[in-house]
Short mmCIF file of C-alpha atoms in Angstrom, two decimals:
data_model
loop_
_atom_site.label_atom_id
_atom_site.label_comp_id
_atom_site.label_asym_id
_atom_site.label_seq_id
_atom_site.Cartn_x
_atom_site.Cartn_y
_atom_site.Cartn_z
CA UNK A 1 -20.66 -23.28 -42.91
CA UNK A 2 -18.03 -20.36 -43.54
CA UNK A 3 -14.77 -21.61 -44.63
CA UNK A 4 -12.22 -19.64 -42.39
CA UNK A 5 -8.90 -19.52 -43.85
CA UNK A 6 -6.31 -17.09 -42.07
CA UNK A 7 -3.32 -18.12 -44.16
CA UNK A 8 -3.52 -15.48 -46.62
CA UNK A 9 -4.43 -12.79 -43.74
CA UNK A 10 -1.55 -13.87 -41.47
CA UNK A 11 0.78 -13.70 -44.31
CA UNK A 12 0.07 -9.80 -44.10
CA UNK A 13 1.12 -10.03 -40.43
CA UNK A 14 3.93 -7.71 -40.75
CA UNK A 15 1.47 -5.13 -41.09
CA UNK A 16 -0.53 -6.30 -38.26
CA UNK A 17 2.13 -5.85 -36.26
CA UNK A 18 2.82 -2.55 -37.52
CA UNK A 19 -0.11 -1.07 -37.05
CA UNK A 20 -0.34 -2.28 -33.15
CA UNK A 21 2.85 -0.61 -32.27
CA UNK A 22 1.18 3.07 -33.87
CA UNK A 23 -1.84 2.20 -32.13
CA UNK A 24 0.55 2.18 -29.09
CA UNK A 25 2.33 5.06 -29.79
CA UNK A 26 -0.91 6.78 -29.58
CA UNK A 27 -2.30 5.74 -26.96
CA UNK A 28 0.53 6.71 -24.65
CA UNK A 29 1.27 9.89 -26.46
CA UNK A 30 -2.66 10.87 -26.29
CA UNK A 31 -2.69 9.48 -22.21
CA UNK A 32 0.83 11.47 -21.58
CA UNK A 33 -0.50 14.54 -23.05
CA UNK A 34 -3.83 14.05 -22.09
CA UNK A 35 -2.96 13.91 -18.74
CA UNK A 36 -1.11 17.28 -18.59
CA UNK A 37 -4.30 18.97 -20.08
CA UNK A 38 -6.86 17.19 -17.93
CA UNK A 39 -4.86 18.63 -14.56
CA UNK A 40 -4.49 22.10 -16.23
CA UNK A 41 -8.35 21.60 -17.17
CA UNK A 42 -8.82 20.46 -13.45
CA UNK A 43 -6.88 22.93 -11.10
CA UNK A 44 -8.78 25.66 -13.79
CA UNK A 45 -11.93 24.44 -12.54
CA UNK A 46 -11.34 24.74 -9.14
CA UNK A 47 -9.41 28.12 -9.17
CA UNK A 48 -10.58 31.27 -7.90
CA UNK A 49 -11.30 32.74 -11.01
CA UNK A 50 -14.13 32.89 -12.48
CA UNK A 51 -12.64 33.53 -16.15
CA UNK A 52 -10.56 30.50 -15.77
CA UNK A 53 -13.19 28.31 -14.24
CA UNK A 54 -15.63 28.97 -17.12
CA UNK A 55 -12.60 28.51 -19.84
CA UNK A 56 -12.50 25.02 -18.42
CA UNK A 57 -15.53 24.05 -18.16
CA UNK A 58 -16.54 25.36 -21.94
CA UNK A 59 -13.56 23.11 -23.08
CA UNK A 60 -14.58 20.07 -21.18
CA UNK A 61 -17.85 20.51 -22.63
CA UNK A 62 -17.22 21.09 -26.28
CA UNK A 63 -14.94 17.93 -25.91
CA UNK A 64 -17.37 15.22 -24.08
CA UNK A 65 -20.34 16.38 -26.20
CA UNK A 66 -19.47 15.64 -29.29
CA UNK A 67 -18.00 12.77 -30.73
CA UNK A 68 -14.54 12.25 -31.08
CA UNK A 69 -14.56 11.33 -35.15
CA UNK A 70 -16.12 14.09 -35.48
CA UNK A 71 -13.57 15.93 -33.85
CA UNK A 72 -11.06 14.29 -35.76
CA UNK A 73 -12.37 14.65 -38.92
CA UNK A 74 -13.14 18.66 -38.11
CA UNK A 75 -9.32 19.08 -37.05
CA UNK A 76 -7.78 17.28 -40.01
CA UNK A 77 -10.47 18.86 -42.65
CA UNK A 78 -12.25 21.90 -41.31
CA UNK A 79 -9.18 23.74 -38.74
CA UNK A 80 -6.69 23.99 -42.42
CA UNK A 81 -9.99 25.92 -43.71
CA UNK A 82 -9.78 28.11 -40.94
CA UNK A 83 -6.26 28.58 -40.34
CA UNK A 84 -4.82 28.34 -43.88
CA UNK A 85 -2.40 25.82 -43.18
CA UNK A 86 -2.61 22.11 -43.72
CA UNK A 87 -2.12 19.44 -41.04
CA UNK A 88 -1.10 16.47 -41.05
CA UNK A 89 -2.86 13.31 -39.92
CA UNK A 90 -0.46 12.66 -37.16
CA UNK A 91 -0.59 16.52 -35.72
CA UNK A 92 -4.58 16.11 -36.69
CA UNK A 93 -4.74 12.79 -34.44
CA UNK A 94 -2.30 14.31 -31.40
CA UNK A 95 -4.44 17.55 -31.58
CA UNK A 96 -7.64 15.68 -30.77
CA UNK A 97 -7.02 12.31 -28.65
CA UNK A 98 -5.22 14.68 -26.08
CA UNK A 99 -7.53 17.20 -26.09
CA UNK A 100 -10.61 14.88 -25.88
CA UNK A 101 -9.24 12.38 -23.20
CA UNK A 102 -8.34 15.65 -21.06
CA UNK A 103 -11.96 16.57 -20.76
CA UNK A 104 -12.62 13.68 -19.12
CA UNK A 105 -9.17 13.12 -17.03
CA UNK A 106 -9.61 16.08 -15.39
CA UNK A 107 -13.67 15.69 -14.55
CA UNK A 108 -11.96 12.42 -12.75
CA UNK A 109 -9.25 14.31 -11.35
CA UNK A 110 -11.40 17.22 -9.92
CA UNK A 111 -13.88 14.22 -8.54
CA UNK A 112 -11.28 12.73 -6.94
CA UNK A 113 -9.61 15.99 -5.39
CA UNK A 114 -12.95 16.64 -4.27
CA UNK A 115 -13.83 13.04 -2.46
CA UNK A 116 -11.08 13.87 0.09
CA UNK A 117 -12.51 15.68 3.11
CA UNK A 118 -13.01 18.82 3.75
CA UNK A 119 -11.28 18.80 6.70
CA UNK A 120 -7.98 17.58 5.67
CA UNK A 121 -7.38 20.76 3.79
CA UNK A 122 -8.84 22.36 7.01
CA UNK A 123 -6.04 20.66 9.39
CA UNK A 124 -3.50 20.86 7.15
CA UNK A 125 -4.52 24.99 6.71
CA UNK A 126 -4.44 25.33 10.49
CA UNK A 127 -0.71 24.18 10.79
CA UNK A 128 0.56 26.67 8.06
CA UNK A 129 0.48 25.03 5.01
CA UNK A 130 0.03 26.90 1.79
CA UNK A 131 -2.99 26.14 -0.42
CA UNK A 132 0.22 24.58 -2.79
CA UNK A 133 1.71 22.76 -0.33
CA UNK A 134 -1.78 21.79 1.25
CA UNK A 135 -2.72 20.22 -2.37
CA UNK A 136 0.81 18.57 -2.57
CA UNK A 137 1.36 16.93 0.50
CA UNK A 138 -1.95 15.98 1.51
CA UNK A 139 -4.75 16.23 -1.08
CA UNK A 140 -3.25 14.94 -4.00
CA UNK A 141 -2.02 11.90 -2.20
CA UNK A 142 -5.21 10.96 -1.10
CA UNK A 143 -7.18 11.78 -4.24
CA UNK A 144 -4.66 10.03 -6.56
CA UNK A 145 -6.24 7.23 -4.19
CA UNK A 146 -9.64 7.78 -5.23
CA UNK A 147 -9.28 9.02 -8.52
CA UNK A 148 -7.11 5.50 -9.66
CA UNK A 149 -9.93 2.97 -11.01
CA UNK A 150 -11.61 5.49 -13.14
CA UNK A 151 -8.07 7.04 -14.43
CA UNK A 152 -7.43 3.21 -15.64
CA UNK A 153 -10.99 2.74 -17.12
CA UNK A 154 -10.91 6.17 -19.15
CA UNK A 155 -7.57 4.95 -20.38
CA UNK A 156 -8.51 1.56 -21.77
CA UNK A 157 -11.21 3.70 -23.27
CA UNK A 158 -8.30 5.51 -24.82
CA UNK A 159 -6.71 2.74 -26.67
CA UNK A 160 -9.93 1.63 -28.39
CA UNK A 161 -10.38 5.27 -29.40
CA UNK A 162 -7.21 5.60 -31.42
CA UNK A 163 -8.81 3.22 -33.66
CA UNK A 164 -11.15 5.85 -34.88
CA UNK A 165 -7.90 7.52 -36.46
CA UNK A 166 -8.22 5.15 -39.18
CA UNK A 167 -10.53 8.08 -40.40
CA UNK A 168 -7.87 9.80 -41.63
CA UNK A 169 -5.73 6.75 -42.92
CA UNK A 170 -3.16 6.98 -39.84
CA UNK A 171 -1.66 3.64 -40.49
CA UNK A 172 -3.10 2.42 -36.81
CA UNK A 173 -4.27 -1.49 -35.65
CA UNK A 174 -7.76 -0.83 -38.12
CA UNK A 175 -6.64 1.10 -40.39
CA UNK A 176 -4.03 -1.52 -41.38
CA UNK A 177 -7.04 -4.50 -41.01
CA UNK A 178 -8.63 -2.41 -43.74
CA UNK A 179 -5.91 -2.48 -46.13
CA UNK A 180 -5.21 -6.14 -45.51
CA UNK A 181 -8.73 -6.82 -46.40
CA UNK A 182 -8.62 -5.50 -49.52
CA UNK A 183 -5.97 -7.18 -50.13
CA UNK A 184 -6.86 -10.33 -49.58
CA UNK A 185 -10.98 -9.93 -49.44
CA UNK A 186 -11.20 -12.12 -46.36
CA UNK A 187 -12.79 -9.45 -43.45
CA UNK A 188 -13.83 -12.42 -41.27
CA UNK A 189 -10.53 -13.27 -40.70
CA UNK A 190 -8.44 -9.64 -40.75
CA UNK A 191 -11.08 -7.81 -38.73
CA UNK A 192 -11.64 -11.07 -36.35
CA UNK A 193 -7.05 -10.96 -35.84
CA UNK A 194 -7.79 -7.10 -35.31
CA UNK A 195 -10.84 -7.75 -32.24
CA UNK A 196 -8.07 -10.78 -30.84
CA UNK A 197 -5.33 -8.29 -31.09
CA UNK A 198 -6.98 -5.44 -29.08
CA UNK A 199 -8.57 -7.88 -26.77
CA UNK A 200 -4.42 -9.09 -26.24
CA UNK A 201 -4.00 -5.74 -25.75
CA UNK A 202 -6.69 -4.49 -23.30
CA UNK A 203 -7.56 -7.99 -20.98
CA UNK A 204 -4.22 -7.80 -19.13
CA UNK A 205 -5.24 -3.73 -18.33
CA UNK A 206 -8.39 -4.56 -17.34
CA UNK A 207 -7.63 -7.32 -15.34
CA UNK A 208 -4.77 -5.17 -13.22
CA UNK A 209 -7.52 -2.44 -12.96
CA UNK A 210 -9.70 -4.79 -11.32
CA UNK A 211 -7.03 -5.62 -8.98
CA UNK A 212 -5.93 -2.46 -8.57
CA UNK A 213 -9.22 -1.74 -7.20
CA UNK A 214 -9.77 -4.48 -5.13
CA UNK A 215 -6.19 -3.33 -3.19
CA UNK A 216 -7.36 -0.32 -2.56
CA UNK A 217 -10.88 -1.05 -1.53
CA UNK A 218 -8.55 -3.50 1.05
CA UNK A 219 -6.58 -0.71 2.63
CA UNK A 220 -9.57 1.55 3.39
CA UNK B 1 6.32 43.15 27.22
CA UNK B 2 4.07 40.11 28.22
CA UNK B 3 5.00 38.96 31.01
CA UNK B 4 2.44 40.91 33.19
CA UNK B 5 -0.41 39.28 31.12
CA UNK B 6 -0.95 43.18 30.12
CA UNK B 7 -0.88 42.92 26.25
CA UNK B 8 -3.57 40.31 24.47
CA UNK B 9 -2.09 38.04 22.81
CA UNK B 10 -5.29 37.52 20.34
CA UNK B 11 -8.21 39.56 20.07
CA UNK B 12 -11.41 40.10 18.51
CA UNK B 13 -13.52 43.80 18.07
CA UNK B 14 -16.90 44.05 16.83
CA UNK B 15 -16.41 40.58 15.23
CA UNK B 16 -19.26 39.71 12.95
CA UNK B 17 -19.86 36.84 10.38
CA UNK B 18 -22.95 35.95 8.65
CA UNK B 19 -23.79 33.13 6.53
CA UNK B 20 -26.36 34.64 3.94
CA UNK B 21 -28.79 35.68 5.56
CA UNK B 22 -28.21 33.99 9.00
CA UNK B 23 -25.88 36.28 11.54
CA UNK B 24 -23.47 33.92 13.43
CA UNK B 25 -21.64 36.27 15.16
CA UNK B 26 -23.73 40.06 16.05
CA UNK B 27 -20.82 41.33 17.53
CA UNK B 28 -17.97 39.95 19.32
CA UNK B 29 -15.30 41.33 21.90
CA UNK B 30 -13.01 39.32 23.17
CA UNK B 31 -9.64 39.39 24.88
CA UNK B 32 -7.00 36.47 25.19
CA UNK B 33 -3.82 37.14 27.19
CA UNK B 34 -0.53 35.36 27.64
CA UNK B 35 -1.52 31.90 29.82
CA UNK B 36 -5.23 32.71 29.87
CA UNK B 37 -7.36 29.42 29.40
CA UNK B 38 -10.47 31.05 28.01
CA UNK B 39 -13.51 28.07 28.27
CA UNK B 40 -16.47 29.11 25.68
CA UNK B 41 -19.36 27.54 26.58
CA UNK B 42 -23.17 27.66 25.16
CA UNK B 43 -25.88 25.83 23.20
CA UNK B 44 -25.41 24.51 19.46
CA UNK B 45 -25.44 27.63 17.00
CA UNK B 46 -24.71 30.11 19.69
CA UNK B 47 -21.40 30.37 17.29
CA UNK B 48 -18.58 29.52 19.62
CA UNK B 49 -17.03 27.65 16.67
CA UNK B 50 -17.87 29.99 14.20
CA UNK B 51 -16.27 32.14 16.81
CA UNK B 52 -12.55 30.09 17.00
CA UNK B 53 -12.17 29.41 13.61
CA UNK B 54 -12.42 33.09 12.91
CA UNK B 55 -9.59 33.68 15.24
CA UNK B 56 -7.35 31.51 12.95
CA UNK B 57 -8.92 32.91 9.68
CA UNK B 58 -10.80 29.42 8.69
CA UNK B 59 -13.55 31.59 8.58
CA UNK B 60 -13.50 35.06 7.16
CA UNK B 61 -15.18 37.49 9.36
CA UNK B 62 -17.91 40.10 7.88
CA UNK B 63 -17.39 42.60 10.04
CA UNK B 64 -14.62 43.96 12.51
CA UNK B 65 -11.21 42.75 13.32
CA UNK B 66 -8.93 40.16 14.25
CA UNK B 67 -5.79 41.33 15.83
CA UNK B 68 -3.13 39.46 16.80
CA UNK B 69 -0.29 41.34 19.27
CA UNK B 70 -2.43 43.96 18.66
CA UNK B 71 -1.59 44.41 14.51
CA UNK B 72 -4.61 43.09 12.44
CA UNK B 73 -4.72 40.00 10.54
CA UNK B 74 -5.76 40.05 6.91
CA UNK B 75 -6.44 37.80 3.92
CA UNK B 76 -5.00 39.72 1.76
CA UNK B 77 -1.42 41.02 0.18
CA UNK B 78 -2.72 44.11 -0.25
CA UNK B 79 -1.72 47.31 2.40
CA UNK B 80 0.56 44.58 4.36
CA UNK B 81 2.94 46.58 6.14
CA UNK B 82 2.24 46.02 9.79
CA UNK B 83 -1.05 43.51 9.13
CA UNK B 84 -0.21 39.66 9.93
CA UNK B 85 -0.91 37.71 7.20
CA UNK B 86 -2.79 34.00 7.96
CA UNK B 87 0.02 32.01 7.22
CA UNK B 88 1.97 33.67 9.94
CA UNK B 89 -1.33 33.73 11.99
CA UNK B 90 -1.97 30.19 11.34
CA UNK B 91 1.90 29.10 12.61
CA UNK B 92 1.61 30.75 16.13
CA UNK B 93 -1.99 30.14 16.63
CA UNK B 94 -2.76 26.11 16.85
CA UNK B 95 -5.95 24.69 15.95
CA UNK B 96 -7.47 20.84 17.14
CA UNK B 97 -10.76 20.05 16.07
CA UNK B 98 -13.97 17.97 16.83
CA UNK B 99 -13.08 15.06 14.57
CA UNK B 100 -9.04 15.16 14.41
CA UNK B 101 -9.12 15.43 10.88
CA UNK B 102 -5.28 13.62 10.94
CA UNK B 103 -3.95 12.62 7.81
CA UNK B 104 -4.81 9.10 6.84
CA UNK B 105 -1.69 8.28 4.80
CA UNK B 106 0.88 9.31 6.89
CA UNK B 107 1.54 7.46 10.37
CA UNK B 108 1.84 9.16 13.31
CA UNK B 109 4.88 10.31 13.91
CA UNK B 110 4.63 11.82 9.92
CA UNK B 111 1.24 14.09 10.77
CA UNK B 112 3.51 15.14 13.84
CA UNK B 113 6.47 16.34 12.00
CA UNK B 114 4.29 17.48 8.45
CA UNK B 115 4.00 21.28 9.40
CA UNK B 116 7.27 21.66 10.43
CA UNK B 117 9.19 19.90 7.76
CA UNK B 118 7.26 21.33 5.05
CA UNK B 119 5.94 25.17 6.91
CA UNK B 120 8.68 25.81 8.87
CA UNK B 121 11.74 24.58 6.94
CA UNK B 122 13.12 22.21 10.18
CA UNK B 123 15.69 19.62 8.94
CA UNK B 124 13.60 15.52 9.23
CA UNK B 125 16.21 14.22 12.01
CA UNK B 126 15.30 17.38 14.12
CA UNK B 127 11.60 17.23 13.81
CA UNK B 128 11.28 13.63 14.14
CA UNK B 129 13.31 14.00 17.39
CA UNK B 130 10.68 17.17 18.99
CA UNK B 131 7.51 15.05 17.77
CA UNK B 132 8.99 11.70 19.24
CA UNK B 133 9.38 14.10 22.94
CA UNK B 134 5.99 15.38 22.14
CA UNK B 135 4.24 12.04 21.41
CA UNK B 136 6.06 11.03 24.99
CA UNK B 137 4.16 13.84 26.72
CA UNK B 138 0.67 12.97 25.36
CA UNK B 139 1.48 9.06 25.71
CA UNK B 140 2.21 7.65 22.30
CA UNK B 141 5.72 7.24 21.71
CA UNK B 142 4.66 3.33 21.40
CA UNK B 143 2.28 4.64 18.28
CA UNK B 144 4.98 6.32 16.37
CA UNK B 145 4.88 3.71 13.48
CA UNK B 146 1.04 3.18 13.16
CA UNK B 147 -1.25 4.99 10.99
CA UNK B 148 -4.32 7.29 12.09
CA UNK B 149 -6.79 4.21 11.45
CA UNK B 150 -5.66 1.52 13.64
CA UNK B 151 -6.05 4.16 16.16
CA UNK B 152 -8.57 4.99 18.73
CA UNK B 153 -10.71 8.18 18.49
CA UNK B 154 -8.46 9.17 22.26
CA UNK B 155 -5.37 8.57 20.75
CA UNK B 156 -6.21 9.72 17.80
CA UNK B 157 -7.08 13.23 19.42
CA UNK B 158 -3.98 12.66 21.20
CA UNK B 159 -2.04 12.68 18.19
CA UNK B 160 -3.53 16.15 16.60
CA UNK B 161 -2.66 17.39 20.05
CA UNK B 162 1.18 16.67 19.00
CA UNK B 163 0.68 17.87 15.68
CA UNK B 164 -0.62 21.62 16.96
CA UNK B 165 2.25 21.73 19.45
CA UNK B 166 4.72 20.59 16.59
CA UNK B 167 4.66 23.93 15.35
CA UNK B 168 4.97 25.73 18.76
CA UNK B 169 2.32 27.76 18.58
CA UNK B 170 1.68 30.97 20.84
CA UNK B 171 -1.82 29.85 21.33
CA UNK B 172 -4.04 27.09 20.69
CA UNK B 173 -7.97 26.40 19.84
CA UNK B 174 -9.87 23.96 21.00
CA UNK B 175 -13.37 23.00 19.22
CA UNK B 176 -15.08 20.91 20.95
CA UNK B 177 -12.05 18.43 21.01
CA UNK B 178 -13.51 15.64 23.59
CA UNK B 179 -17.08 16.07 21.50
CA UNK B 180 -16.67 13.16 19.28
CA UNK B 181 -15.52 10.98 21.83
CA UNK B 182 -16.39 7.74 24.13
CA UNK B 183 -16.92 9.02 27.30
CA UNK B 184 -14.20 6.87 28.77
CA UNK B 185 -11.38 8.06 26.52
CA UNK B 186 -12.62 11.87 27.05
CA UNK B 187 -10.14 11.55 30.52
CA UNK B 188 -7.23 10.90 28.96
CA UNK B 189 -7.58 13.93 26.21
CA UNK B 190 -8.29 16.27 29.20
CA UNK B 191 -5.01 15.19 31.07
CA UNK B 192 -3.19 16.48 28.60
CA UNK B 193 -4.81 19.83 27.97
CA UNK B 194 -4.44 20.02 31.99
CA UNK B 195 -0.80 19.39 31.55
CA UNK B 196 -0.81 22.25 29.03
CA UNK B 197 -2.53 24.73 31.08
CA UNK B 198 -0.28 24.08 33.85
CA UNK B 199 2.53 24.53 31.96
CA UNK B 200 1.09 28.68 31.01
CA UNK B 201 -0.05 27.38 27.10
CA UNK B 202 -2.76 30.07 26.29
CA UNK B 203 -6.06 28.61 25.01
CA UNK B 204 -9.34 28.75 24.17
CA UNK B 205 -11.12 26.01 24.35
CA UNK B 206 -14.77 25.50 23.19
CA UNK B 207 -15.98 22.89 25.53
CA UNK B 208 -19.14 21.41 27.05
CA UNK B 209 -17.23 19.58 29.88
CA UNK B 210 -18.58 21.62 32.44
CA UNK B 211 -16.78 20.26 35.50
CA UNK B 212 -13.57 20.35 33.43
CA UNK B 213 -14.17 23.90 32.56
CA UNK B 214 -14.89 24.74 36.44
CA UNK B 215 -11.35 22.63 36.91
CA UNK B 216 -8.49 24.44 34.23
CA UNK B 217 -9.92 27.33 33.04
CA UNK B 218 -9.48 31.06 34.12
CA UNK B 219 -11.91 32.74 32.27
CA UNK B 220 -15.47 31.31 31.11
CA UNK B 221 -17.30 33.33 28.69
CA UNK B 222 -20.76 32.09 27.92
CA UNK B 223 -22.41 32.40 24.07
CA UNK B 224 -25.53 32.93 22.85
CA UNK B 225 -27.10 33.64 19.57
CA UNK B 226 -24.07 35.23 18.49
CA UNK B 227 -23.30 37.43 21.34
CA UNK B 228 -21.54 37.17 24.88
CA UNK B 229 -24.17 36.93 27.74
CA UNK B 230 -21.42 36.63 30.54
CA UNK B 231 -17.76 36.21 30.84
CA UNK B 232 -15.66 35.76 34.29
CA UNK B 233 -14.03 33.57 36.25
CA UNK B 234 -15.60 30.22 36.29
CA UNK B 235 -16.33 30.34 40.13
CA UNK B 236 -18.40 33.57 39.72
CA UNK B 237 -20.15 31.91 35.32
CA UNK B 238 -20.49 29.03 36.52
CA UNK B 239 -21.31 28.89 40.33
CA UNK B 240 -23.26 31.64 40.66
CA UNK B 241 -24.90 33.01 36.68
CA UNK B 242 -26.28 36.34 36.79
CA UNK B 243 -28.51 36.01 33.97
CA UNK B 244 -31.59 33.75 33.40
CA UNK B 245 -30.35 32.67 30.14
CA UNK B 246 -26.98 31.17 31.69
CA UNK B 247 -28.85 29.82 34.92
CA UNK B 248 -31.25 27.75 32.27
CA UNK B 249 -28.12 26.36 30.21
CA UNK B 250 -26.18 25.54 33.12
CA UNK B 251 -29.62 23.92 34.83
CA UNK B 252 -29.51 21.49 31.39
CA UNK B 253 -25.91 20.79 31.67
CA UNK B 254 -24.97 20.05 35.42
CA UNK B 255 -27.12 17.03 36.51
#
């Protein structure tokens, strides 16, 4: 029967702590930004031009088929190579967590612009409105709609990915479980306060997406 | 300048629009004057609403010209000069189709006063009053507050009604508007387009209320595969057709 014995991990909670607050930090710096570059990604795809529409859709496709440590570990190791100048692990992480949540925000964002009738755009055309103003007052509201649950799940997604930044020794939630540990050489107990600490972290987001879905599936 | 119904207010030449391969539209003439109501009439795919929605640009034409006060529209910035460009087109030329298409997340009196507030620049308090006078005439002042879904598919059309006259449009299209109706709330839609037309609104509507047709319209113009087969006053199209084609539509139609 294991012995568990937390009192030498918890004495290390300092850094526990620590590390939660940069895996925050990154999370809503990689969901800001992300967001930004999913809707330029997004409107790209459904512009007019074809050079634009194909940029898009070769980023979104470099960035969803490969795997995000591998995209971090190529921008912190392999882009220096290439460029000549070294990067930091904190430009190296807010290079790629934007960058790869984008590809998928703006898949959801273009799904949900496109779930909105046809014919909205079509009435709102026939009294005037400008393609701008036609997305603005009366596609976008509606799609934001639509687009909501997914937008939520991706971003949960997000704050389990920053965990993969440990990689490059960000001083994130796991990287900091991994120093505790050998520390103290007790990983049942540092990387079981890590899994509680995330689950803290992400239950209360799931639960409000669930409801979040359930009100809207109401006001249809 | 118009008040002898001499100049057209909207007008089509050699109009042609093909979808790939299929030809919609071989060739279209037609004339719309200052308080004509112009009833299109004919089978499904003869193009009638291929037809409209060309007038107001939702469809690009292939071939030939719109022209609008007699200067042509275009899609383009290109060579403007004298051409009418489709926002312009689209804010004197009102549109009302098949299945409303009102905006779900606004309530009524909001899809009312949308295109003016945000097309034509009109300060809130002064569109809110002209949509709560035009949602009088139609019959839903009481429906100002509600939104499009609590609504039924009458009042609804009711409501789009308001929204094209909102923006006090020279003319307005028709598609089908009473087509995706109960039978019993198709009267009350037609009241109000007879109120329009007796009030001089030019329109065309696309229509296959026959007997409503005979009622408000001065011109019927009869479609079929893409071309006109007859056009005249309803008492001469629809009373007595000239052509086999017409006299085996109508024969369907009027029971």
């Amino acid at each position: 029967m294991y012995q568990w014995d937390f009192y030498t991990v918890l004495q290390s909670f300092d850094l526990f702590v620590s590390g939660l607050w940069t895996t925050f930090a990154y999370t809503v710096g990689s969901i800001a930004i992300g967001i930004v570059v999913g809707m330029a990604a997004c409107f790209a795809r459904l512009s007019r031009w074809a050079a634009l529409r194909i940029a898009a859709r070769t980023y979104q496709e470099i960035f969803r088929c490969t795997p995000l440590l591998v995209q971090i570990l190529w921008a912190y190791y392999a882009l220096p190579m290439l460029t000549g100048y070294s990067i930091s692990n904190t430009a190296a992480g807010l290079l790629t967590l934007p960058l790869y949540v984008g590809s998928f925000y703006a898949e959801i964002f273009r799904g949900g612009i496109n779930a909105v009738d046809k014919g909205q755009s079509e009435a709102a055309a026939a009294v005037g409105m400008s393609g701008l103003q036609i997305m603005r007052h009366v596609i976008l509201p509606q799609a934001i709609k639509k687009m909501l649950p997914a937008f939520i799940n991706q971003s949960v997604i997000q704050v389990k990915n920053t965990s993969l930044l440990y990689a490059i020794s960000v001083a994130e939630l796991t990287y900091m479980t991994s120093v505790v540990n050998s520390d103290t050489y007790r990983p049942m107990e540092a990387y079981t306060l890590a899994a509680v600490m995330y689950f803290a972290m992400l239950f209360p987001l799931t639960q409000w997406a669930d409801r979040v879905e359930r009100r809207l599936a109401r006001g249809d | 300048m118009d008040t002898d119904r001499g100049e057209p207010v909207l007008q089509v030449r050699d109009l042609r629009k093909s979808f790939g391969a299929l030809e919609v539209l071989q060739g279209i003439d037609l004339e719309l004057r200052p308080g004509d109501v112009l009833a299109l009439i004919g089978p499904s795919g003869s193009g009638k609403s291929t037809l409209i929605r060309c007038m107001n640009m939702l469809e690009a034409p292939s071939r030939g010209e719109v022209l609008f006060h007699g200067r042509p529209v275009c899609t383009s910035f290109k060579g403007r000069g004298q051409r009418v460009g489709t926002g312009e087109l689209r804010r004197r030329v009102g549109m009302v189709f098949q299945h409303f298409h009102l905006f779900p997340h606004r309530t009524v009196l909001q899809n009312v006063t949308q295109g003016p507030i945000v097309v034509l620049g009109e300060a809130p308090a002064q569109a809110e009053a002209r949509a709560r006078a035009l949602l009088e005439r139609v019959g839903l002042l009481d429906k100002c507050n509600a939104y499009p879904n609590h609504l039924s598919g009458g009042q609804k059309q009711r409501v789009a009604i308001a929204r094209a006259l909102a923006m006090n449009p020279e003319v307005l299209l028709l598609d089908e508007i009473t087509s995706a109706l109960d039978p019993e709330l198709v009267g009350e839609v037609l009241a109000v387009i007879r109120d329009l037309a007796s009030q001089g609104m030019t329109m065309i509507l696309v229509t296959h209320e026959m007997g409503f047709a005979a009622d408000v319209a001065s011109r019927v113009v009869f479609m079929e595969a893409g071309r006109v087969v007859e056009s005249g006053p309803p008492e001469d199209v629809l009373v007595k057709p000239r052509t086999e084609r017409l006299q085996a539509f109508l024969a369907r139609h009027l029971r």
